[in-house]
Amino acid sequence: DEATSALDSESEATVQAALDRLMAKGGATVVLVAHRLSTVIGADKIAVMHQGEMVEHGTHSELVARGGMYFRLVERQIARQSSVIQEGQPDTKEADVVDKIIDQMMAKKG
């Protein structure tokens, strides 16, 4: 399971910031296994796995533009976050990620 799945948003942001600093230093390969878009969106390469097989790979923008499995996962996660936000329990960090993803998706379609 994802290492940050049991963390609150503030703790998750702290872990993500530490990972971002590690990756920014360079000189090492960092492999993240995640379900949350906020964890992988900035990765140099994303590999989409399905039933033990890599079915897609590329950057976030490339995968969204292809409209495949990753794109469908993005849409599903956006819909889920949108419903949480509409129910009056917004998580501003995750809402910002959703906004960023929607902007990127709209730019690809337009």
mmCIF file with all atom_site columns, N, CA and C in Angstrom, residues 26-100:
data_model
loop_
_atom_site.group_PDB
_atom_site.id
_atom_site.type_symbol
_atom_site.label_atom_id
_atom_site.label_alt_id
_atom_site.label_comp_id
_atom_site.label_asym_id
_atom_site.label_entity_id
_atom_site.label_seq_id
_atom_site.pdbx_PDB_ins_code
_atom_site.Cartn_x
_atom_site.Cartn_y
_atom_site.Cartn_z
_atom_site.occupancy
_atom_site.B_iso_or_equiv
_atom_site.pdbx_formal_charge
_atom_site.auth_seq_id
_atom_site.auth_comp_id
_atom_site.auth_asym_id
_atom_site.auth_atom_id
_atom_site.pdbx_PDB_model_num
ATOM 1   N N  . GLY A 1 26  ? 19.262  15.223 -7.537  1.00 0.00 ? 26  GLY A N  1
ATOM 2   C CA . GLY A 1 26  ? 19.828  14.441 -8.629  1.00 0.00 ? 26  GLY A CA 1
ATOM 3   C C  . GLY A 1 26  ? 20.820  13.413 -8.109  1.00 0.00 ? 26  GLY A C  1
ATOM 4   N N  . GLY A 1 27  ? 21.438  12.705 -9.043  1.00 0.00 ? 27  GLY A N  1
ATOM 5   C CA . GLY A 1 27  ? 22.434  11.714 -8.673  1.00 0.00 ? 27  GLY A CA 1
ATOM 6   C C  . GLY A 1 27  ? 21.870  10.404 -8.168  1.00 0.00 ? 27  GLY A C  1
ATOM 7   N N  . ALA A 1 28  ? 20.560  10.264 -8.175  1.00 0.00 ? 28  ALA A N  1
ATOM 8   C CA . ALA A 1 28  ? 19.943  9.029  -7.697  1.00 0.00 ? 28  ALA A CA 1
ATOM 9   C C  . ALA A 1 28  ? 18.642  8.795  -8.456  1.00 0.00 ? 28  ALA A C  1
ATOM 10  N N  . THR A 1 29  ? 18.292  7.549  -8.570  1.00 0.00 ? 29  THR A N  1
ATOM 11  C CA . THR A 1 29  ? 17.002  7.192  -9.153  1.00 0.00 ? 29  THR A CA 1
ATOM 12  C C  . THR A 1 29  ? 16.032  6.945  -8.008  1.00 0.00 ? 29  THR A C  1
ATOM 13  N N  . VAL A 1 30  ? 14.892  7.581  -8.070  1.00 0.00 ? 30  VAL A N  1
ATOM 14  C CA . VAL A 1 30  ? 13.866  7.416  -7.046  1.00 0.00 ? 30  VAL A CA 1
ATOM 15  C C  . VAL A 1 30  ? 12.673  6.732  -7.700  1.00 0.00 ? 30  VAL A C  1
ATOM 16  N N  . VAL A 1 31  ? 12.263  5.608  -7.146  1.00 0.00 ? 31  VAL A N  1
ATOM 17  C CA . VAL A 1 31  ? 11.108  4.881  -7.657  1.00 0.00 ? 31  VAL A CA 1
ATOM 18  C C  . VAL A 1 31  ? 9.981   5.039  -6.641  1.00 0.00 ? 31  VAL A C  1
ATOM 19  N N  . LEU A 1 32  ? 8.873   5.607  -7.094  1.00 0.00 ? 32  LEU A N  1
ATOM 20  C CA . LEU A 1 32  ? 7.700   5.783  -6.245  1.00 0.00 ? 32  LEU A CA 1
ATOM 21  C C  . LEU A 1 32  ? 6.608   4.837  -6.721  1.00 0.00 ? 32  LEU A C  1
ATOM 22  N N  . VAL A 1 33  ? 5.962   4.176  -5.801  1.00 0.00 ? 33  VAL A N  1
ATOM 23  C CA . VAL A 1 33  ? 4.795   3.365  -6.117  1.00 0.00 ? 33  VAL A CA 1
ATOM 24  C C  . VAL A 1 33  ? 3.629   4.062  -5.446  1.00 0.00 ? 33  VAL A C  1
ATOM 25  N N  . ALA A 1 34  ? 2.666   4.513  -6.247  1.00 0.00 ? 34  ALA A N  1
ATOM 26  C CA . ALA A 1 34  ? 1.612   5.345  -5.675  1.00 0.00 ? 34  ALA A CA 1
ATOM 27  C C  . ALA A 1 34  ? 0.310   5.210  -6.441  1.00 0.00 ? 34  ALA A C  1
ATOM 28  N N  . HIS A 1 35  ? -0.763  5.561  -5.758  1.00 0.00 ? 35  HIS A N  1
ATOM 29  C CA . HIS A 1 35  ? -2.084  5.637  -6.369  1.00 0.00 ? 35  HIS A CA 1
ATOM 30  C C  . HIS A 1 35  ? -2.544  7.081  -6.489  1.00 0.00 ? 35  HIS A C  1
ATOM 31  N N  . ARG A 1 36  ? -1.987  7.946  -5.678  1.00 0.00 ? 36  ARG A N  1
ATOM 32  C CA . ARG A 1 36  ? -2.403  9.352  -5.665  1.00 0.00 ? 36  ARG A CA 1
ATOM 33  C C  . ARG A 1 36  ? -1.647  10.149 -6.715  1.00 0.00 ? 36  ARG A C  1
ATOM 34  N N  . LEU A 1 37  ? -2.391  10.911 -7.489  1.00 0.00 ? 37  LEU A N  1
ATOM 35  C CA . LEU A 1 37  ? -1.776  11.744 -8.522  1.00 0.00 ? 37  LEU A CA 1
ATOM 36  C C  . LEU A 1 37  ? -0.814  12.755 -7.939  1.00 0.00 ? 37  LEU A C  1
ATOM 37  N N  . SER A 1 38  ? -1.134  13.279 -6.776  1.00 0.00 ? 38  SER A N  1
ATOM 38  C CA . SER A 1 38  ? -0.268  14.289 -6.172  1.00 0.00 ? 38  SER A CA 1
ATOM 39  C C  . SER A 1 38  ? 1.129   13.739 -5.905  1.00 0.00 ? 38  SER A C  1
ATOM 40  N N  . THR A 1 39  ? 1.259   12.432 -5.792  1.00 0.00 ? 39  THR A N  1
ATOM 41  C CA . THR A 1 39  ? 2.555   11.820 -5.544  1.00 0.00 ? 39  THR A CA 1
ATOM 42  C C  . THR A 1 39  ? 3.381   11.696 -6.817  1.00 0.00 ? 39  THR A C  1
ATOM 43  N N  . VAL A 1 40  ? 2.742   11.440 -7.948  1.00 0.00 ? 40  VAL A N  1
ATOM 44  C CA . VAL A 1 40  ? 3.484   11.141 -9.184  1.00 0.00 ? 40  VAL A CA 1
ATOM 45  C C  . VAL A 1 40  ? 3.439   12.231 -10.243 1.00 0.00 ? 40  VAL A C  1
ATOM 46  N N  . ILE A 1 41  ? 2.601   13.223 -10.078 1.00 0.00 ? 41  ILE A N  1
ATOM 47  C CA . ILE A 1 41  ? 2.358   14.193 -11.148 1.00 0.00 ? 41  ILE A CA 1
ATOM 48  C C  . ILE A 1 41  ? 3.631   14.877 -11.641 1.00 0.00 ? 41  ILE A C  1
ATOM 49  N N  . GLY A 1 42  ? 4.598   15.110 -10.773 1.00 0.00 ? 42  GLY A N  1
ATOM 50  C CA . GLY A 1 42  ? 5.819   15.799 -11.176 1.00 0.00 ? 42  GLY A CA 1
ATOM 51  C C  . GLY A 1 42  ? 6.966   14.881 -11.566 1.00 0.00 ? 42  GLY A C  1
ATOM 52  N N  . ALA A 1 43  ? 6.717   13.586 -11.627 1.00 0.00 ? 43  ALA A N  1
ATOM 53  C CA . ALA A 1 43  ? 7.786   12.630 -11.941 1.00 0.00 ? 43  ALA A CA 1
ATOM 54  C C  . ALA A 1 43  ? 8.281   12.797 -13.375 1.00 0.00 ? 43  ALA A C  1
ATOM 55  N N  . ASP A 1 44  ? 9.565   12.500 -13.583 1.00 0.00 ? 44  ASP A N  1
ATOM 56  C CA . ASP A 1 44  ? 10.134  12.543 -14.933 1.00 0.00 ? 44  ASP A CA 1
ATOM 57  C C  . ASP A 1 44  ? 9.487   11.498 -15.833 1.00 0.00 ? 44  ASP A C  1
ATOM 58  N N  . LYS A 1 45  ? 9.215   10.336 -15.285 1.00 0.00 ? 45  LYS A N  1
ATOM 59  C CA . LYS A 1 45  ? 8.566   9.249  -16.015 1.00 0.00 ? 45  LYS A CA 1
ATOM 60  C C  . LYS A 1 45  ? 7.553   8.582  -15.103 1.00 0.00 ? 45  LYS A C  1
ATOM 61  N N  . ILE A 1 46  ? 6.413   8.267  -15.661 1.00 0.00 ? 46  ILE A N  1
ATOM 62  C CA . ILE A 1 46  ? 5.369   7.549  -14.938 1.00 0.00 ? 46  ILE A CA 1
ATOM 63  C C  . ILE A 1 46  ? 5.110   6.260  -15.703 1.00 0.00 ? 46  ILE A C  1
ATOM 64  N N  . ALA A 1 47  ? 5.111   5.147  -14.997 1.00 0.00 ? 47  ALA A N  1
ATOM 65  C CA . ALA A 1 47  ? 4.774   3.859  -15.598 1.00 0.00 ? 47  ALA A CA 1
ATOM 66  C C  . ALA A 1 47  ? 3.423   3.436  -15.035 1.00 0.00 ? 47  ALA A C  1
ATOM 67  N N  . VAL A 1 48  ? 2.481   3.161  -15.911 1.00 0.00 ? 48  VAL A N  1
ATOM 68  C CA . VAL A 1 48  ? 1.147   2.734  -15.502 1.00 0.00 ? 48  VAL A CA 1
ATOM 69  C C  . VAL A 1 48  ? 1.118   1.212  -15.574 1.00 0.00 ? 48  VAL A C  1
ATOM 70  N N  . MET A 1 49  ? 0.842   0.598  -14.438 1.00 0.00 ? 49  MET A N  1
ATOM 71  C CA . MET A 1 49  ? 0.815   -0.859 -14.351 1.00 0.00 ? 49  MET A CA 1
ATOM 72  C C  . MET A 1 49  ? -0.627  -1.345 -14.272 1.00 0.00 ? 49  MET A C  1
ATOM 73  N N  . HIS A 1 50  ? -0.888  -2.453 -14.950 1.00 0.00 ? 50  HIS A N  1
ATOM 74  C CA . HIS A 1 50  ? -2.210  -3.082 -14.896 1.00 0.00 ? 50  HIS A CA 1
ATOM 75  C C  . HIS A 1 50  ? -2.008  -4.588 -14.962 1.00 0.00 ? 50  HIS A C  1
ATOM 76  N N  . GLN A 1 51  ? -2.463  -5.276 -13.947 1.00 0.00 ? 51  GLN A N  1
ATOM 77  C CA . GLN A 1 51  ? -2.344  -6.726 -13.846 1.00 0.00 ? 51  GLN A CA 1
ATOM 78  C C  . GLN A 1 51  ? -0.910  -7.195 -14.088 1.00 0.00 ? 51  GLN A C  1
ATOM 79  N N  . GLY A 1 52  ? 0.035   -6.487 -13.456 1.00 0.00 ? 52  GLY A N  1
ATOM 80  C CA . GLY A 1 52  ? 1.433   -6.877 -13.523 1.00 0.00 ? 52  GLY A CA 1
ATOM 81  C C  . GLY A 1 52  ? 2.167   -6.484 -14.790 1.00 0.00 ? 52  GLY A C  1
ATOM 82  N N  . GLU A 1 53  ? 1.509   -5.788 -15.692 1.00 0.00 ? 53  GLU A N  1
ATOM 83  C CA . GLU A 1 53  ? 2.117   -5.363 -16.954 1.00 0.00 ? 53  GLU A CA 1
ATOM 84  C C  . GLU A 1 53  ? 2.164   -3.847 -17.029 1.00 0.00 ? 53  GLU A C  1
ATOM 85  N N  . MET A 1 54  ? 3.233   -3.311 -17.618 1.00 0.00 ? 54  MET A N  1
ATOM 86  C CA . MET A 1 54  ? 3.290   -1.876 -17.865 1.00 0.00 ? 54  MET A CA 1
ATOM 87  C C  . MET A 1 54  ? 2.497   -1.605 -19.142 1.00 0.00 ? 54  MET A C  1
ATOM 88  N N  . VAL A 1 55  ? 1.411   -0.848 -19.007 1.00 0.00 ? 55  VAL A N  1
ATOM 89  C CA . VAL A 1 55  ? 0.537   -0.596 -20.153 1.00 0.00 ? 55  VAL A CA 1
ATOM 90  C C  . VAL A 1 55  ? 0.756   0.778  -20.777 1.00 0.00 ? 55  VAL A C  1
ATOM 91  N N  . GLU A 1 56  ? 1.352   1.698  -20.030 1.00 0.00 ? 56  GLU A N  1
ATOM 92  C CA . GLU A 1 56  ? 1.653   3.037  -20.539 1.00 0.00 ? 56  GLU A CA 1
ATOM 93  C C  . GLU A 1 56  ? 2.851   3.581  -19.779 1.00 0.00 ? 56  GLU A C  1
ATOM 94  N N  . HIS A 1 57  ? 3.562   4.502  -20.414 1.00 0.00 ? 57  HIS A N  1
ATOM 95  C CA . HIS A 1 57  ? 4.607   5.224  -19.693 1.00 0.00 ? 57  HIS A CA 1
ATOM 96  C C  . HIS A 1 57  ? 4.840   6.559  -20.376 1.00 0.00 ? 57  HIS A C  1
ATOM 97  N N  . GLY A 1 58  ? 5.300   7.518  -19.583 1.00 0.00 ? 58  GLY A N  1
ATOM 98  C CA . GLY A 1 58  ? 5.568   8.859  -20.087 1.00 0.00 ? 58  GLY A CA 1
ATOM 99  C C  . GLY A 1 58  ? 5.439   9.863  -18.961 1.00 0.00 ? 58  GLY A C  1
ATOM 100 N N  . THR A 1 59  ? 5.447   11.131 -19.315 1.00 0.00 ? 59  THR A N  1
ATOM 101 C CA . THR A 1 59  ? 5.225   12.174 -18.318 1.00 0.00 ? 59  THR A CA 1
ATOM 102 C C  . THR A 1 59  ? 3.725   12.299 -18.076 1.00 0.00 ? 59  THR A C  1
ATOM 103 N N  . HIS A 1 60  ? 3.366   13.044 -17.064 1.00 0.00 ? 60  HIS A N  1
ATOM 104 C CA . HIS A 1 60  ? 1.945   13.279 -16.790 1.00 0.00 ? 60  HIS A CA 1
ATOM 105 C C  . HIS A 1 60  ? 1.255   13.867 -18.024 1.00 0.00 ? 60  HIS A C  1
ATOM 106 N N  . SER A 1 61  ? 1.851   14.902 -18.601 1.00 0.00 ? 61  SER A N  1
ATOM 107 C CA . SER A 1 61  ? 1.242   15.568 -19.762 1.00 0.00 ? 61  SER A CA 1
ATOM 108 C C  . SER A 1 61  ? 1.101   14.627 -20.948 1.00 0.00 ? 61  SER A C  1
ATOM 109 N N  . GLU A 1 62  ? 2.125   13.821 -21.199 1.00 0.00 ? 62  GLU A N  1
ATOM 110 C CA . GLU A 1 62  ? 2.068   12.869 -22.314 1.00 0.00 ? 62  GLU A CA 1
ATOM 111 C C  . GLU A 1 62  ? 0.957   11.849 -22.109 1.00 0.00 ? 62  GLU A C  1
ATOM 112 N N  . LEU A 1 63  ? 0.854   11.337 -20.894 1.00 0.00 ? 63  LEU A N  1
ATOM 113 C CA . LEU A 1 63  ? -0.155  10.318 -20.605 1.00 0.00 ? 63  LEU A CA 1
ATOM 114 C C  . LEU A 1 63  ? -1.569  10.884 -20.666 1.00 0.00 ? 63  LEU A C  1
ATOM 115 N N  . VAL A 1 64  ? -1.755  12.095 -20.188 1.00 0.00 ? 64  VAL A N  1
ATOM 116 C CA . VAL A 1 64  ? -3.071  12.736 -20.271 1.00 0.00 ? 64  VAL A CA 1
ATOM 117 C C  . VAL A 1 64  ? -3.446  12.945 -21.734 1.00 0.00 ? 64  VAL A C  1
ATOM 118 N N  . ALA A 1 65  ? -2.483  13.396 -22.538 1.00 0.00 ? 65  ALA A N  1
ATOM 119 C CA . ALA A 1 65  ? -2.747  13.662 -23.956 1.00 0.00 ? 65  ALA A CA 1
ATOM 120 C C  . ALA A 1 65  ? -3.141  12.396 -24.712 1.00 0.00 ? 65  ALA A C  1
ATOM 121 N N  . ARG A 1 66  ? -2.635  11.246 -24.292 1.00 0.00 ? 66  ARG A N  1
ATOM 122 C CA . ARG A 1 66  ? -2.953  9.975  -24.972 1.00 0.00 ? 66  ARG A CA 1
ATOM 123 C C  . ARG A 1 66  ? -4.378  9.503  -24.709 1.00 0.00 ? 66  ARG A C  1
ATOM 124 N N  . GLY A 1 67  ? -4.944  9.922  -23.594 1.00 0.00 ? 67  GLY A N  1
ATOM 125 C CA . GLY A 1 67  ? -6.326  9.552  -23.297 1.00 0.00 ? 67  GLY A CA 1
ATOM 126 C C  . GLY A 1 67  ? -6.529  8.095  -22.929 1.00 0.00 ? 67  GLY A C  1
ATOM 127 N N  . GLY A 1 68  ? -5.499  7.423  -22.447 1.00 0.00 ? 68  GLY A N  1
ATOM 128 C CA . GLY A 1 68  ? -5.591  6.007  -22.096 1.00 0.00 ? 68  GLY A CA 1
ATOM 129 C C  . GLY A 1 68  ? -5.975  5.770  -20.650 1.00 0.00 ? 68  GLY A C  1
ATOM 130 N N  . MET A 1 69  ? -5.423  4.708  -20.103 1.00 0.00 ? 69  MET A N  1
ATOM 131 C CA . MET A 1 69  ? -5.756  4.300  -18.741 1.00 0.00 ? 69  MET A CA 1
ATOM 132 C C  . MET A 1 69  ? -5.388  5.375  -17.718 1.00 0.00 ? 69  MET A C  1
ATOM 133 N N  . TYR A 1 70  ? -4.217  5.976  -17.847 1.00 0.00 ? 70  TYR A N  1
ATOM 134 C CA . TYR A 1 70  ? -3.802  7.027  -16.911 1.00 0.00 ? 70  TYR A CA 1
ATOM 135 C C  . TYR A 1 70  ? -4.799  8.181  -16.946 1.00 0.00 ? 70  TYR A C  1
ATOM 136 N N  . PHE A 1 71  ? -5.184  8.592  -18.141 1.00 0.00 ? 71  PHE A N  1
ATOM 137 C CA . PHE A 1 71  ? -6.156  9.674  -18.295 1.00 0.00 ? 71  PHE A CA 1
ATOM 138 C C  . PHE A 1 71  ? -7.462  9.330  -17.580 1.00 0.00 ? 71  PHE A C  1
ATOM 139 N N  . ARG A 1 72  ? -7.930  8.092  -17.732 1.00 0.00 ? 72  ARG A N  1
ATOM 140 C CA . ARG A 1 72  ? -9.171  7.672  -17.060 1.00 0.00 ? 72  ARG A CA 1
ATOM 141 C C  . ARG A 1 72  ? -9.004  7.690  -15.539 1.00 0.00 ? 72  ARG A C  1
ATOM 142 N N  . LEU A 1 73  ? -7.825  7.304  -15.055 1.00 0.00 ? 73  LEU A N  1
ATOM 143 C CA . LEU A 1 73  ? -7.559  7.373  -13.616 1.00 0.00 ? 73  LEU A CA 1
ATOM 144 C C  . LEU A 1 73  ? -7.566  8.816  -13.130 1.00 0.00 ? 73  LEU A C  1
ATOM 145 N N  . VAL A 1 74  ? -6.992  9.709  -13.932 1.00 0.00 ? 74  VAL A N  1
ATOM 146 C CA . VAL A 1 74  ? -7.000  11.137 -13.603 1.00 0.00 ? 74  VAL A CA 1
ATOM 147 C C  . VAL A 1 74  ? -8.440  11.627 -13.495 1.00 0.00 ? 74  VAL A C  1
ATOM 148 N N  . GLU A 1 75  ? -9.248  11.313 -14.492 1.00 0.00 ? 75  GLU A N  1
ATOM 149 C CA . GLU A 1 75  ? -10.654 11.743 -14.479 1.00 0.00 ? 75  GLU A CA 1
ATOM 150 C C  . GLU A 1 75  ? -11.377 11.220 -13.245 1.00 0.00 ? 75  GLU A C  1
ATOM 151 N N  . ARG A 1 76  ? -11.156 9.952  -12.923 1.00 0.00 ? 76  ARG A N  1
ATOM 152 C CA . ARG A 1 76  ? -11.820 9.344  -11.769 1.00 0.00 ? 76  ARG A CA 1
ATOM 153 C C  . ARG A 1 76  ? -11.398 10.029 -10.468 1.00 0.00 ? 76  ARG A C  1
ATOM 154 N N  . GLN A 1 77  ? -10.097 10.309 -10.337 1.00 0.00 ? 77  GLN A N  1
ATOM 155 C CA . GLN A 1 77  ? -9.623  10.941 -9.109  1.00 0.00 ? 77  GLN A CA 1
ATOM 156 C C  . GLN A 1 77  ? -10.130 12.376 -8.991  1.00 0.00 ? 77  GLN A C  1
ATOM 157 N N  . ILE A 1 78  ? -10.210 13.070 -10.112 1.00 0.00 ? 78  ILE A N  1
ATOM 158 C CA . ILE A 1 78  ? -10.757 14.431 -10.104 1.00 0.00 ? 78  ILE A CA 1
ATOM 159 C C  . ILE A 1 78  ? -12.222 14.405 -9.684  1.00 0.00 ? 78  ILE A C  1
ATOM 160 N N  . ALA A 1 79  ? -12.986 13.475 -10.230 1.00 0.00 ? 79  ALA A N  1
ATOM 161 C CA . ALA A 1 79  ? -14.406 13.371 -9.881  1.00 0.00 ? 79  ALA A CA 1
ATOM 162 C C  . ALA A 1 79  ? -14.574 13.086 -8.392  1.00 0.00 ? 79  ALA A C  1
ATOM 163 N N  . ARG A 1 80  ? -13.756 12.200 -7.864  1.00 0.00 ? 80  ARG A N  1
ATOM 164 C CA . ARG A 1 80  ? -13.837 11.858 -6.440  1.00 0.00 ? 80  ARG A CA 1
ATOM 165 C C  . ARG A 1 80  ? -13.499 13.065 -5.572  1.00 0.00 ? 80  ARG A C  1
ATOM 166 N N  . GLN A 1 81  ? -12.412 13.778 -5.909  1.00 0.00 ? 81  GLN A N  1
ATOM 167 C CA . GLN A 1 81  ? -12.024 14.958 -5.139  1.00 0.00 ? 81  GLN A CA 1
ATOM 168 C C  . GLN A 1 81  ? -13.075 16.053 -5.251  1.00 0.00 ? 81  GLN A C  1
ATOM 169 N N  . SER A 1 82  ? -13.642 16.219 -6.432  1.00 0.00 ? 82  SER A N  1
ATOM 170 C CA . SER A 1 82  ? -14.666 17.242 -6.627  1.00 0.00 ? 82  SER A CA 1
ATOM 171 C C  . SER A 1 82  ? -15.865 16.985 -5.736  1.00 0.00 ? 82  SER A C  1
ATOM 172 N N  . SER A 1 83  ? -16.262 15.720 -5.601  1.00 0.00 ? 83  SER A N  1
ATOM 173 C CA . SER A 1 83  ? -17.416 15.413 -4.756  1.00 0.00 ? 83  SER A CA 1
ATOM 174 C C  . SER A 1 83  ? -17.099 15.680 -3.293  1.00 0.00 ? 83  SER A C  1
ATOM 175 N N  . VAL A 1 84  ? -15.876 15.417 -2.856  1.00 0.00 ? 84  VAL A N  1
ATOM 176 C CA . VAL A 1 84  ? -15.479 15.712 -1.473  1.00 0.00 ? 84  VAL A CA 1
ATOM 177 C C  . VAL A 1 84  ? -15.513 17.214 -1.240  1.00 0.00 ? 84  VAL A C  1
ATOM 178 N N  . ILE A 1 85  ? -14.991 17.980 -2.195  1.00 0.00 ? 85  ILE A N  1
ATOM 179 C CA . ILE A 1 85  ? -14.967 19.437 -2.076  1.00 0.00 ? 85  ILE A CA 1
ATOM 180 C C  . ILE A 1 85  ? -16.388 19.987 -2.040  1.00 0.00 ? 85  ILE A C  1
ATOM 181 N N  . GLN A 1 86  ? -17.279 19.462 -2.882  1.00 0.00 ? 86  GLN A N  1
ATOM 182 C CA . GLN A 1 86  ? -18.659 19.941 -2.928  1.00 0.00 ? 86  GLN A CA 1
ATOM 183 C C  . GLN A 1 86  ? -19.411 19.619 -1.647  1.00 0.00 ? 86  GLN A C  1
ATOM 184 N N  . GLU A 1 87  ? -18.998 18.574 -0.953  1.00 0.00 ? 87  GLU A N  1
ATOM 185 C CA . GLU A 1 87  ? -19.655 18.205 0.299   1.00 0.00 ? 87  GLU A CA 1
ATOM 186 C C  . GLU A 1 87  ? -19.212 19.092 1.454   1.00 0.00 ? 87  GLU A C  1
ATOM 187 N N  . GLY A 1 88  ? -18.380 20.094 1.168   1.00 0.00 ? 88  GLY A N  1
ATOM 188 C CA . GLY A 1 88  ? -17.995 21.055 2.186   1.00 0.00 ? 88  GLY A CA 1
ATOM 189 C C  . GLY A 1 88  ? -16.833 20.643 3.054   1.00 0.00 ? 88  GLY A C  1
ATOM 190 N N  . GLN A 1 89  ? -16.044 19.678 2.609   1.00 0.00 ? 89  GLN A N  1
ATOM 191 C CA . GLN A 1 89  ? -14.884 19.247 3.378   1.00 0.00 ? 89  GLN A CA 1
ATOM 192 C C  . GLN A 1 89  ? -13.628 19.378 2.520   1.00 0.00 ? 89  GLN A C  1
ATOM 193 N N  . PRO A 1 90  ? -13.366 20.571 2.004   1.00 0.00 ? 90  PRO A N  1
ATOM 194 C CA . PRO A 1 90  ? -12.230 20.699 1.091   1.00 0.00 ? 90  PRO A CA 1
ATOM 195 C C  . PRO A 1 90  ? -10.884 20.552 1.785   1.00 0.00 ? 90  PRO A C  1
ATOM 196 N N  . ASP A 1 91  ? -9.994  19.892 1.105   1.00 0.00 ? 91  ASP A N  1
ATOM 197 C CA . ASP A 1 91  ? -8.594  19.828 1.507   1.00 0.00 ? 91  ASP A CA 1
ATOM 198 C C  . ASP A 1 91  ? -7.887  20.724 0.505   1.00 0.00 ? 91  ASP A C  1
ATOM 199 N N  . THR A 1 92  ? -7.452  21.880 0.929   1.00 0.00 ? 92  THR A N  1
ATOM 200 C CA . THR A 1 92  ? -6.955  22.875 -0.024  1.00 0.00 ? 92  THR A CA 1
ATOM 201 C C  . THR A 1 92  ? -5.756  22.385 -0.812  1.00 0.00 ? 92  THR A C  1
ATOM 202 N N  . LYS A 1 93  ? -4.874  21.608 -0.202  1.00 0.00 ? 93  LYS A N  1
ATOM 203 C CA . LYS A 1 93  ? -3.716  21.093 -0.941  1.00 0.00 ? 93  LYS A CA 1
ATOM 204 C C  . LYS A 1 93  ? -4.177  20.172 -2.070  1.00 0.00 ? 93  LYS A C  1
ATOM 205 N N  . GLU A 1 94  ? -5.082  19.254 -1.758  1.00 0.00 ? 94  GLU A N  1
ATOM 206 C CA . GLU A 1 94  ? -5.574  18.346 -2.789  1.00 0.00 ? 94  GLU A CA 1
ATOM 207 C C  . GLU A 1 94  ? -6.445  19.085 -3.794  1.00 0.00 ? 94  GLU A C  1
ATOM 208 N N  . ALA A 1 95  ? -7.184  20.077 -3.344  1.00 0.00 ? 95  ALA A N  1
ATOM 209 C CA . ALA A 1 95  ? -7.989  20.876 -4.270  1.00 0.00 ? 95  ALA A CA 1
ATOM 210 C C  . ALA A 1 95  ? -7.089  21.608 -5.255  1.00 0.00 ? 95  ALA A C  1
ATOM 211 N N  . ASP A 1 96  ? -5.951  22.105 -4.782  1.00 0.00 ? 96  ASP A N  1
ATOM 212 C CA . ASP A 1 96  ? -4.995  22.763 -5.677  1.00 0.00 ? 96  ASP A CA 1
ATOM 213 C C  . ASP A 1 96  ? -4.452  21.792 -6.711  1.00 0.00 ? 96  ASP A C  1
ATOM 214 N N  . VAL A 1 97  ? -4.170  20.557 -6.295  1.00 0.00 ? 97  VAL A N  1
ATOM 215 C CA . VAL A 1 97  ? -3.690  19.543 -7.240  1.00 0.00 ? 97  VAL A CA 1
ATOM 216 C C  . VAL A 1 97  ? -4.758  19.252 -8.282  1.00 0.00 ? 97  VAL A C  1
ATOM 217 N N  . VAL A 1 98  ? -6.004  19.111 -7.834  1.00 0.00 ? 98  VAL A N  1
ATOM 218 C CA . VAL A 1 98  ? -7.103  18.863 -8.767  1.00 0.00 ? 98  VAL A CA 1
ATOM 219 C C  . VAL A 1 98  ? -7.215  20.013 -9.760  1.00 0.00 ? 98  VAL A C  1
ATOM 220 N N  . ASP A 1 99  ? -7.145  21.252 -9.278  1.00 0.00 ? 99  ASP A N  1
ATOM 221 C CA . ASP A 1 99  ? -7.209  22.409 -10.181 1.00 0.00 ? 99  ASP A CA 1
ATOM 222 C C  . ASP A 1 99  ? -6.087  22.371 -11.205 1.00 0.00 ? 99  ASP A C  1
ATOM 223 N N  . LYS A 1 100 ? -4.882  22.045 -10.766 1.00 0.00 ? 100 LYS A N  1
ATOM 224 C CA . LYS A 1 100 ? -3.729  21.983 -11.671 1.00 0.00 ? 100 LYS A CA 1
ATOM 225 C C  . LYS A 1 100 ? -3.945  20.912 -12.742 1.00 0.00 ? 100 LYS A C  1
#
